Coordinates of C-alpha atoms in Angstrom, one line a residue:
Chain A
M1 CA -23.6 37.0 -6.4
A2 CA -21.3 40.0 -6.7
G3 CA -20.0 40.3 -10.2
G4 CA -18.5 42.5 -12.7
T5 CA -17.8 42.2 -16.4
A6 CA -14.6 40.2 -15.8
N7 CA -16.4 37.6 -13.6
V8 CA -19.2 37.1 -16.2
D9 CA -16.5 36.5 -18.9
V10 CA -14.8 33.9 -16.7
V11 CA -18.1 32.2 -16.0
K12 CA -18.9 32.1 -19.7
E13 CA -15.5 30.7 -20.6
R14 CA -15.8 28.0 -18.0
A15 CA -19.2 27.1 -19.2
A16 CA -17.9 26.8 -22.8
V17 CA -15.1 24.5 -21.6
R18 CA -17.6 22.4 -19.7
A19 CA -19.9 22.1 -22.6
A20 CA -17.1 21.0 -24.9
I21 CA -16.0 18.3 -22.4
K22 CA -19.6 17.1 -22.0
K23 CA -20.0 16.9 -25.7
E24 CA -16.8 14.9 -26.0
F25 CA -18.0 12.6 -23.2
Q26 CA -21.4 12.0 -24.8
K27 CA -19.7 11.2 -28.1
Q28 CA -17.5 8.6 -26.5
V29 CA -20.0 7.1 -24.2
T30 CA -22.6 6.6 -27.1
N31 CA -20.0 5.2 -29.5
P32 CA -22.0 2.5 -31.3
H33 CA -18.9 0.5 -32.3
R34 CA -17.9 0.2 -28.7
H35 CA -21.3 -1.0 -27.8
G36 CA -21.2 -3.6 -30.5
S37 CA -18.0 -5.1 -29.1
A38 CA -20.0 -6.2 -26.0
E39 CA -17.2 -5.2 -23.7
G40 CA -18.4 -4.1 -20.3
G41 CA -16.6 -1.7 -18.1
V42 CA -16.3 2.0 -17.9
L43 CA -15.2 4.7 -20.3
F44 CA -11.6 5.4 -19.7
D45 CA -11.1 8.7 -18.0
P46 CA -7.5 9.8 -17.8
A47 CA -8.2 12.1 -14.9
V48 CA -9.6 9.2 -12.8
Q49 CA -6.7 7.1 -13.8
R50 CA -4.3 9.8 -12.7
F51 CA -6.0 10.1 -9.4
M52 CA -6.0 6.3 -8.8
S53 CA -2.3 6.1 -9.8
M54 CA -1.5 9.0 -7.5
R55 CA -3.1 7.2 -4.6
A56 CA -1.5 3.9 -5.4
T57 CA 2.1 5.4 -5.7
R58 CA 2.1 7.7 -2.7
Y59 CA 4.9 5.8 -1.1
D60 CA 7.1 6.2 -4.1
H61 CA 6.8 9.9 -4.0
F62 CA 7.2 10.2 -0.3
K63 CA 10.2 12.2 0.8
P64 CA 11.1 12.2 4.5
T65 CA 11.3 15.7 5.8
P66 CA 11.6 17.0 9.3
R67 CA 7.9 17.9 9.2
S68 CA 6.8 14.4 8.0
S69 CA 9.0 12.7 10.5
L70 CA 7.5 14.9 13.3
I71 CA 4.0 13.9 12.1
G72 CA 5.0 10.3 12.2
I73 CA 6.5 10.5 15.7
A74 CA 3.6 12.6 17.1
M75 CA 0.8 10.5 15.6
L76 CA 2.3 7.1 15.9
A77 CA 5.2 6.7 18.2
V78 CA 4.0 9.0 21.0
P79 CA 0.4 7.5 21.2
I80 CA 1.7 3.9 21.0
L81 CA 4.5 4.3 23.6
G82 CA 2.4 6.6 25.8
Y83 CA -0.6 4.3 25.8
G84 CA 1.6 1.3 26.4
W85 CA 3.3 3.0 29.3
W86 CA -0.1 4.0 30.7
M87 CA -1.4 0.5 30.5
K88 CA 1.8 -1.0 31.9
T89 CA 2.0 1.4 34.9
S90 CA -1.7 1.1 35.7
R91 CA -1.4 -2.7 35.7
E92 CA 1.8 -2.7 37.8
N93 CA 0.2 -0.3 40.3
F94 CA -2.8 -2.5 40.6
E95 CA -0.7 -5.6 41.1
A96 CA 1.4 -3.9 43.7
K97 CA -1.8 -3.0 45.6
C98 CA -3.0 -6.6 45.3
R99 CA 0.3 -8.0 46.5
T100 CA 0.5 -5.6 49.5
G101 CA -3.1 -6.4 50.5
Q102 CA -4.6 -3.1 49.8
V103 CA -7.3 -4.6 47.6
A104 CA -9.5 -7.2 49.2
Y105 CA -10.1 -10.3 47.3
A106 CA -13.8 -9.7 47.2
D107 CA -13.2 -6.3 45.6
R108 CA -11.1 -7.7 42.7
E109 CA -12.9 -7.6 39.4
F110 CA -12.5 -10.1 36.5
K111 CA -11.3 -12.8 38.8
F112 CA -12.3 -15.5 36.4
A113 CA -11.7 -13.9 33.1
Chain B
M1 CA -4.9 -37.1 9.3
L2 CA -3.3 -38.9 6.5
K3 CA -6.7 -39.6 5.0
F4 CA -7.1 -35.9 4.1
M5 CA -3.6 -35.4 3.1
L6 CA -3.7 -38.3 0.7
A7 CA -7.0 -37.0 -0.6
C8 CA -5.3 -33.7 -1.3
I9 CA -2.4 -35.4 -3.0
M10 CA -4.8 -37.5 -5.1
L11 CA -6.5 -34.4 -6.3
M12 CA -3.4 -33.3 -8.0
P13 CA -3.6 -35.7 -11.0
L14 CA -7.2 -34.6 -11.5
V15 CA -6.4 -30.9 -12.1
N16 CA -7.2 -31.2 -15.8
S17 CA -10.8 -31.5 -14.9
W18 CA -12.0 -28.3 -13.1
W19 CA -15.3 -29.9 -12.1
A20 CA -13.7 -33.0 -10.6
V21 CA -11.5 -30.8 -8.3
Q22 CA -14.4 -28.4 -7.6
S23 CA -16.8 -31.1 -6.5
S24 CA -14.1 -33.1 -4.7
L25 CA -13.1 -30.2 -2.6
F26 CA -16.7 -29.7 -1.4
I27 CA -17.1 -33.4 -0.8
L28 CA -13.8 -33.5 1.2
T29 CA -15.1 -30.6 3.3
F30 CA -18.3 -32.3 4.1
I31 CA -16.4 -35.5 5.0
L32 CA -14.2 -33.5 7.3
M33 CA -17.2 -32.0 8.9
L34 CA -18.1 -35.6 10.0
Y35 CA -15.1 -35.5 12.4
C36 CA -16.4 -32.7 14.5
H37 CA -16.6 -34.6 17.7
H38 CA -14.7 -32.9 20.4
D39 CA -14.8 -35.8 22.9
F40 CA -11.0 -36.1 23.1
S41 CA -8.7 -33.2 23.2
N42 CA -6.5 -34.7 20.5
Y43 CA -7.6 -37.1 17.8
M44 CA -6.6 -38.6 14.4
A45 CA -3.2 -39.0 16.0
G46 CA -0.4 -40.3 13.9
W47 CA 3.4 -40.0 14.2
C48 CA 3.7 -36.4 13.3
F49 CA 0.1 -35.2 12.6
N50 CA -2.8 -35.0 14.9
I51 CA -5.7 -32.6 15.4
D52 CA -7.0 -30.9 18.4
S53 CA -10.1 -28.8 18.2
L54 CA -8.3 -25.6 17.2
G55 CA -6.5 -27.4 14.4
Y56 CA -9.7 -29.0 13.3
I57 CA -11.7 -25.8 12.9
L58 CA -8.9 -24.2 11.0
I59 CA -8.4 -27.1 8.7
L60 CA -12.1 -27.1 8.0
L61 CA -11.9 -23.4 7.3
S62 CA -9.0 -24.0 4.9
F63 CA -10.9 -26.7 3.0
W64 CA -14.0 -24.6 2.8
I65 CA -12.3 -21.4 1.6
T66 CA -10.3 -23.4 -1.0
A67 CA -13.5 -24.9 -2.3
L68 CA -15.0 -21.4 -2.5
V69 CA -11.8 -20.1 -4.1
V70 CA -12.1 -22.6 -6.9
C71 CA -15.8 -21.8 -7.3
S72 CA -15.2 -18.1 -7.6
S73 CA -12.2 -18.3 -10.0
Q74 CA -14.4 -19.4 -12.9
K75 CA -12.8 -16.6 -15.0
V76 CA -9.5 -18.6 -15.0
L77 CA -11.3 -21.5 -16.6
K78 CA -13.3 -19.4 -19.0
E79 CA -10.3 -17.5 -20.3
N80 CA -8.2 -20.6 -20.3
N81 CA -5.6 -18.8 -18.1
Y82 CA -3.7 -22.0 -17.3
P83 CA -6.5 -23.5 -15.2
S84 CA -4.9 -26.8 -14.4
L85 CA -1.8 -25.1 -13.1
F86 CA -4.0 -22.7 -11.1
L87 CA -5.8 -25.7 -9.5
L88 CA -2.5 -27.4 -8.8
V89 CA -1.1 -24.3 -7.0
N90 CA -4.3 -24.1 -4.9
I91 CA -4.2 -27.8 -4.0
F92 CA -0.5 -27.4 -3.0
L93 CA -1.5 -24.5 -0.8
L94 CA -4.3 -26.5 0.8
F95 CA -1.9 -29.4 1.4
F96 CA 0.6 -27.2 3.2
L97 CA -2.1 -25.5 5.2
I98 CA -3.4 -28.9 6.4
M99 CA 0.2 -29.9 7.3
T100 CA 0.6 -26.7 9.3
F101 CA -2.6 -26.9 11.3
S102 CA -2.1 -30.6 12.1
A103 CA 1.6 -30.6 12.8
N104 CA 2.6 -32.2 16.0
D105 CA 6.1 -30.9 15.9
Y106 CA 7.2 -27.3 16.0
L107 CA 9.8 -27.8 13.2
L108 CA 7.2 -29.4 10.9
F109 CA 4.9 -26.6 11.7
Y110 CA 7.6 -24.1 10.8
I111 CA 8.5 -25.8 7.5
S112 CA 4.9 -26.0 6.3
F113 CA 4.3 -22.4 7.6
E114 CA 7.1 -21.3 5.3
S115 CA 6.1 -23.6 2.5
S116 CA 2.6 -22.1 2.3
L117 CA 4.3 -18.8 1.1
I118 CA 5.4 -20.3 -2.1
P119 CA 2.1 -21.2 -3.7
T120 CA 0.7 -17.9 -2.5
L121 CA 3.5 -16.1 -4.2
I122 CA 2.9 -18.1 -7.4
L123 CA -0.8 -17.2 -7.2
I124 CA -0.1 -13.5 -6.9
L125 CA 2.6 -13.4 -9.6
G126 CA 0.9 -15.7 -12.0
W127 CA -2.7 -14.7 -11.9
G128 CA -2.6 -11.1 -10.5
Y129 CA -3.7 -8.2 -12.7
Q130 CA -1.2 -5.4 -12.3
P131 CA 2.5 -4.9 -12.6
E132 CA 2.6 -3.8 -9.0
R133 CA 2.1 -7.4 -8.0
L134 CA 5.8 -7.9 -8.3
Q135 CA 6.5 -5.6 -5.5
A136 CA 3.6 -7.0 -3.6
G137 CA 5.0 -10.5 -3.9
V138 CA 8.4 -9.3 -2.8
Y139 CA 7.0 -7.5 0.2
M140 CA 5.0 -10.5 1.3
L141 CA 7.9 -12.9 0.9
F142 CA 10.5 -10.8 2.6
Y143 CA 8.5 -9.5 5.4
T144 CA 7.5 -13.0 6.4
L145 CA 10.9 -14.5 5.8
F146 CA 12.7 -11.7 7.7
A147 CA 10.6 -12.4 10.7
S148 CA 10.6 -16.1 10.6
L149 CA 14.2 -17.0 10.1
P150 CA 14.9 -15.9 13.7
L151 CA 12.0 -18.1 14.6
L152 CA 13.9 -21.1 13.2
V153 CA 16.9 -20.1 15.4
S154 CA 14.5 -19.9 18.4
L155 CA 13.1 -23.4 17.6
I156 CA 16.5 -24.9 17.4
S157 CA 17.4 -23.3 20.8
L158 CA 14.2 -24.8 22.2
Y159 CA 15.3 -28.2 20.9
N160 CA 18.7 -27.7 22.4
M161 CA 17.0 -27.0 25.8
S162 CA 14.3 -29.6 25.8
G163 CA 15.6 -32.4 23.6
S164 CA 12.4 -32.5 21.6
L165 CA 10.2 -30.2 19.6
T166 CA 7.0 -32.1 20.0
L167 CA 4.1 -30.0 20.9
G168 CA 3.4 -30.4 24.6
L169 CA 6.9 -31.9 25.3
V170 CA 8.8 -28.7 25.0
E171 CA 9.8 -27.2 28.4
N172 CA 8.7 -23.7 29.2
V173 CA 11.3 -21.0 28.9
S174 CA 11.5 -19.9 32.5
G175 CA 11.9 -16.4 33.9
A176 CA 11.7 -13.0 32.4
G177 CA 15.4 -12.2 32.2
F178 CA 17.1 -10.5 29.2
I179 CA 17.7 -13.7 27.3
S180 CA 14.2 -15.0 27.9
C181 CA 12.7 -11.8 26.7
I182 CA 14.8 -11.8 23.6
W183 CA 13.9 -15.4 23.0
Y184 CA 10.2 -14.5 23.4
V185 CA 10.3 -11.6 21.0
V186 CA 12.2 -13.5 18.4
T187 CA 9.8 -16.4 18.6
V188 CA 6.6 -14.3 18.6
F189 CA 7.8 -11.8 15.9
A190 CA 7.2 -14.2 13.0
F191 CA 3.6 -14.6 13.9
I192 CA 3.1 -11.0 14.6
V193 CA 4.3 -10.1 11.1
K194 CA 2.0 -12.8 9.7
L195 CA -1.1 -11.7 11.7
P196 CA -0.2 -8.8 11.0
M197 CA 0.4 -6.3 13.7
F198 CA 0.2 -2.6 12.8
L199 CA 3.8 -1.5 12.3
V200 CA 4.8 -4.6 10.3
H201 CA 1.6 -4.7 8.3
L202 CA 2.8 -3.1 5.1
W203 CA 2.8 -6.3 3.1
L204 CA -0.8 -7.0 3.6
P205 CA -2.5 -4.1 1.7
K206 CA -0.1 -4.7 -1.2
A207 CA -0.5 -8.5 -1.3
H208 CA -4.3 -8.5 -0.9
V209 CA -4.8 -5.8 -3.5
E210 CA -2.5 -7.2 -6.1
A211 CA -3.6 -10.8 -5.7
P212 CA -6.3 -12.4 -7.8
V213 CA -9.5 -13.2 -6.1
A214 CA -8.2 -16.7 -5.2
G215 CA -5.1 -15.2 -3.6
S216 CA -7.0 -12.6 -1.7
M217 CA -9.6 -15.0 -0.4
I218 CA -7.0 -17.5 0.8
L219 CA -4.8 -14.8 2.3
A220 CA -7.6 -13.1 4.2
G221 CA -9.4 -16.4 5.0
V222 CA -6.7 -18.7 6.2
L223 CA -3.1 -17.4 5.9
L224 CA -3.5 -14.6 8.4
K225 CA -4.8 -17.2 10.8
L226 CA -1.5 -19.0 10.6
G227 CA -0.2 -16.2 12.7
G228 CA -2.9 -16.5 15.3
Y229 CA -2.5 -20.3 15.4
G230 CA 1.2 -20.1 15.7
L231 CA 0.9 -17.6 18.6
I232 CA -1.5 -20.0 20.4
R233 CA 1.0 -22.8 20.0
V234 CA 4.0 -20.8 21.0
L235 CA 2.8 -18.4 23.8
P236 CA 2.4 -21.2 26.5
L237 CA 6.2 -21.7 26.4
F238 CA 6.9 -18.1 27.4
G239 CA 4.7 -17.4 30.4
E240 CA 6.6 -14.8 32.3
A241 CA 8.3 -13.1 29.4
N242 CA 4.9 -12.7 27.8
K243 CA 3.5 -11.2 31.0
N244 CA 6.3 -8.6 31.0
L245 CA 6.1 -7.7 27.3
S246 CA 2.5 -8.1 26.3
W247 CA 1.8 -4.5 27.0
L248 CA 3.9 -3.6 24.0
W249 CA 1.9 -5.8 21.6
V250 CA -1.4 -4.8 23.0
S251 CA -0.6 -1.1 22.7
I252 CA 0.8 -1.3 19.2
S253 CA -2.1 -3.4 17.9
L254 CA -4.9 -1.4 19.6
V255 CA -3.5 2.1 18.7
G256 CA -2.5 0.7 15.3
G257 CA -5.9 -0.7 14.8
V258 CA -7.4 2.8 15.4
V259 CA -4.9 4.4 13.0
V260 CA -5.6 1.8 10.3
S261 CA -9.4 2.2 10.8
L262 CA -9.0 5.9 10.2
M263 CA -6.9 5.1 7.1
C264 CA -9.8 2.9 5.9
L265 CA -12.1 5.9 5.8
R266 CA -9.7 7.5 3.3
Q267 CA -9.4 4.7 0.9
V268 CA -10.6 4.8 -2.7
D269 CA -9.7 1.2 -3.6
M270 CA -12.2 -1.3 -2.4
K271 CA -9.7 -4.1 -1.9
A272 CA -7.4 -1.8 0.0
L273 CA -10.2 -0.9 2.3
I274 CA -11.0 -4.5 3.1
A275 CA -7.3 -5.3 3.5
Y276 CA -6.8 -2.5 6.0
S277 CA -9.9 -3.6 7.9
S278 CA -8.3 -7.0 8.2
V279 CA -5.4 -5.3 9.9
A280 CA -7.7 -3.7 12.4
H281 CA -9.5 -6.9 13.2
M282 CA -6.3 -8.8 13.6
G283 CA -5.1 -6.1 15.9
L284 CA -7.9 -6.9 18.3
V285 CA -7.2 -10.6 17.9
L286 CA -3.5 -10.1 18.7
S287 CA -4.3 -8.1 21.9
G288 CA -6.7 -10.7 23.1
L289 CA -4.2 -13.4 22.3
V290 CA -1.2 -12.0 24.1
V291 CA -3.3 -11.2 27.2
F292 CA -3.7 -15.0 27.1
G293 CA -6.7 -15.2 29.3
W294 CA -9.4 -17.8 28.7
W295 CA -11.8 -15.3 27.1
G296 CA -9.0 -13.8 25.0
V297 CA -7.8 -17.0 23.4
N298 CA -11.3 -18.3 22.7
G299 CA -12.4 -14.9 21.4
A300 CA -9.4 -14.8 19.1
V301 CA -10.2 -18.2 17.7
V302 CA -13.8 -17.2 17.0
V303 CA -12.8 -13.9 15.4
M304 CA -10.3 -15.7 13.3
I305 CA -13.0 -18.0 11.9
G306 CA -15.5 -15.3 11.5
H307 CA -13.1 -12.9 9.9
G308 CA -11.9 -15.6 7.6
L309 CA -15.4 -16.1 6.3
C310 CA -16.4 -12.4 6.3
S311 CA -13.2 -11.0 4.7
S312 CA -13.1 -13.7 2.1
G313 CA -16.7 -13.0 1.2
L314 CA -16.0 -9.3 0.9
F315 CA -13.0 -10.0 -1.4
C316 CA -15.3 -12.2 -3.4
L317 CA -17.8 -9.3 -3.7
A318 CA -15.1 -6.8 -4.7
N319 CA -14.0 -9.2 -7.4
M320 CA -17.5 -9.6 -8.7
V321 CA -17.6 -5.8 -9.1
Y322 CA -14.2 -5.8 -10.7
E323 CA -15.2 -8.4 -13.2
R324 CA -18.1 -6.3 -14.4
I325 CA -16.7 -2.8 -14.1
G326 CA -13.0 -3.3 -14.6
S327 CA -12.0 -1.1 -11.7
R328 CA -11.7 -1.4 -8.0
S329 CA -12.1 2.3 -7.4
L330 CA -14.9 3.3 -5.2
L331 CA -15.3 6.4 -7.2
I332 CA -16.3 4.4 -10.2
S333 CA -18.0 1.3 -8.8
K334 CA -20.7 3.2 -6.9
G335 CA -24.5 3.1 -6.9
L336 CA -24.4 -0.7 -7.6
M337 CA -27.8 -1.2 -6.0
N338 CA -29.2 0.2 -9.2
F339 CA -27.9 -2.8 -11.2
M340 CA -27.6 -5.6 -8.7
P341 CA -30.1 -5.1 -5.9
S342 CA -29.8 -8.8 -4.8
M343 CA -26.0 -8.4 -4.6
A344 CA -26.6 -5.4 -2.4
L345 CA -28.2 -7.8 0.0
W346 CA -25.0 -9.7 0.2
W347 CA -22.9 -6.6 0.4
F348 CA -25.1 -5.6 3.4
L349 CA -25.0 -9.0 5.1
L350 CA -21.2 -9.4 4.8
S351 CA -20.6 -5.7 5.7
A352 CA -22.8 -6.3 8.8
G353 CA -20.5 -9.3 9.6
N354 CA -17.4 -7.1 9.2
M355 CA -18.6 -4.6 11.8
A356 CA -19.5 -7.4 14.2
A357 CA -23.2 -6.9 14.1
P358 CA -25.4 -9.6 15.6
P359 CA -25.9 -12.5 14.9
T360 CA -22.5 -13.1 13.5
L361 CA -19.5 -15.0 14.8
N362 CA -17.6 -11.8 14.7
L363 CA -19.9 -10.4 17.4
L364 CA -19.3 -13.4 19.7
G365 CA -15.6 -13.1 19.2
E366 CA -15.3 -9.4 19.6
I367 CA -17.3 -9.4 22.7
S368 CA -15.0 -12.1 24.2
L369 CA -11.9 -10.2 23.1
I370 CA -13.3 -6.9 24.5
I371 CA -14.0 -8.7 27.8
S372 CA -10.5 -10.1 27.9
V373 CA -8.6 -7.0 27.0
V374 CA -10.6 -4.8 29.3
S375 CA -10.1 -7.3 32.1
W376 CA -6.4 -7.0 31.6
S377 CA -6.4 -3.2 31.7
K378 CA -9.4 -0.9 31.9
V379 CA -7.3 1.8 30.1
S380 CA -7.7 -0.2 26.9
M381 CA -11.4 0.7 26.9
L382 CA -10.5 3.9 25.1
S383 CA -8.8 2.4 22.1
I384 CA -11.3 -0.5 21.9
S385 CA -14.2 1.8 21.8
L386 CA -12.6 3.9 19.1
L387 CA -11.7 0.7 17.2
S388 CA -15.3 -0.7 17.3
F389 CA -16.7 2.7 16.4
F390 CA -14.5 3.2 13.4
S391 CA -14.9 -0.3 12.2
A392 CA -18.6 0.4 11.9
A393 CA -17.8 3.8 10.3
Y394 CA -15.6 2.5 7.5
T395 CA -17.8 -0.5 6.9
L396 CA -20.8 1.7 6.4
Y397 CA -18.7 4.1 4.3
M398 CA -17.8 1.2 2.0
F399 CA -21.3 -0.2 1.8
S400 CA -23.1 3.1 1.2
L401 CA -20.5 4.4 -1.3
S402 CA -20.5 1.2 -3.3
Q403 CA -24.3 0.6 -3.2
H404 CA -26.2 3.8 -2.6
G405 CA -26.5 6.8 -4.8
K406 CA -26.4 7.3 -8.5
Y407 CA -24.3 5.0 -10.6
Y408 CA -21.2 6.2 -12.4
S409 CA -22.2 8.0 -15.6
A410 CA -19.5 6.5 -17.7
L411 CA -20.5 2.9 -17.0
F412 CA -21.4 1.0 -20.1
S413 CA -23.0 -2.1 -18.8
C414 CA -23.3 -4.3 -15.7
C415 CA -24.3 -7.9 -15.7
S416 CA -26.7 -9.0 -13.0
G417 CA -25.6 -11.5 -10.3
K418 CA -25.1 -15.0 -11.4
V419 CA -26.3 -18.0 -9.4
R420 CA -22.8 -19.3 -8.9
E421 CA -21.9 -15.9 -7.3
Y422 CA -24.9 -16.0 -5.0
L423 CA -24.0 -19.6 -4.0
I424 CA -20.5 -18.5 -3.1
L425 CA -21.7 -15.6 -1.0
M426 CA -24.4 -17.7 0.7
L427 CA -21.7 -20.3 1.6
H428 CA -19.6 -17.6 3.1
W429 CA -22.5 -16.0 5.0
L430 CA -24.3 -19.2 6.3
P431 CA -21.5 -20.5 8.6
L432 CA -20.8 -16.9 9.7
N433 CA -24.3 -16.2 10.9
V434 CA -25.6 -19.6 11.8
L435 CA -22.7 -21.0 13.9
I436 CA -23.4 -18.4 16.6
L437 CA -26.5 -20.5 17.4
K438 CA -24.1 -23.2 18.7
G439 CA -21.1 -21.2 19.6
S440 CA -19.5 -24.2 21.3
T441 CA -18.5 -25.5 17.9
V442 CA -16.0 -22.7 17.6
M443 CA -15.7 -21.3 21.2
F444 CA -14.3 -23.0 24.3
I445 CA -12.9 -25.8 22.2
L446 CA -9.4 -25.5 23.6

């Protein structure tokens, strides 16, 4: 990897931070008093909790903007209405063909469905 | 039908003894199974209650799920979290559900349909785990009530037109004019919110996630089927309006099902994933129902039964993980096969049921629904293929993320599976996978 002195310092600093966090984690996870309490579960991690709370409260922080409205319309309203229109018109065309005799009874599918 | 309702009412004084109620519920289910003859279209007829085969299979499902609910809510008893009140609420819910599925009159059906919301709300608010359950209860109540009060108006108009609200004696609403279409939408909307359809589904992830295991199981297992049952009862009255407007419901539910399946792939909360998968399944059920062909209605009934068992079992599994690990997050409860390999078997079997793998009831129902919707319009093949594909995708995602891999490093301990838990899961899985051998118990019963 390309590096200079600055890069090595940053790597060393990150490694030191990581080692400190790991040491703290090991200390908490091997806490004998907690083990003695016979409580199951996981070690509380505030970062995980923040992430889960963020996912759970997405709607509360949602702000309607022109961009978000456009996304909603493009990804929901347009496919739903377009698909529905496509199904409706294809069915109506087929029915018009049946009623005007362009489709023979023998050629009709799903007669008994 | 009174024999089962009286039995339910007589369970209420027994709530001080958990075991009496537990065993009585199973015994009542087995006694109900004795009435599985389908010789007549309508039996156990009384003044306002009767059963036909559709009502029978759903009442049986209600009893079965309630018995399993009591079995899986052992924590309520152990921690002495008002167990007798809990049992009372569950028995009330069961009573209202029996009334709903056996009602001979649309108004009685409506009243018991609404009444079943109250015990569910009490379950969510009383025994749920997080403060978000308040909002979840409000969403569930107000979504359903907002949609069903117009249904009451529609029922009163039907009474005005026909002079009776007895099932089978109500005249059809003729034509597809403006008023008929409004009448149709107003009537059908309540069940569409209950089912739920995609755009009005927001109450479901909230309610399912915040409810305790009992609430989630009953909601997924039976209460969603109230919507399907109501649609089957109400759609025959609106023949032509339904033919004109069904494209809207089919489109919303199929496209919505694909969107919701994609959202499932992004979930980190186990229960939210199962809740969104319920929306996708019920989307397919709704499309098959409003097409209202023979295959569609029968397929819808089969998927309702299969999904009731499967989803309820998955919520049970999610709760078993939650009781051990204390979190529903898939980031934390992963690699569970390392601790509970036998439970991984049940995760696999119920996940296979969720993606409609053979030989489950879901397969039978989905095939029938696919036939019916494709027969209605070949264009629907696109969304149905995406729906089936993503249903397998998110189910495999949930299974492999929760079972495979290395377990979470900060996990302290994890108790192995208990026999009671394996029993509950077996009782969910057995009907799901064995009933397909005699599909006529659930299919072609109308």
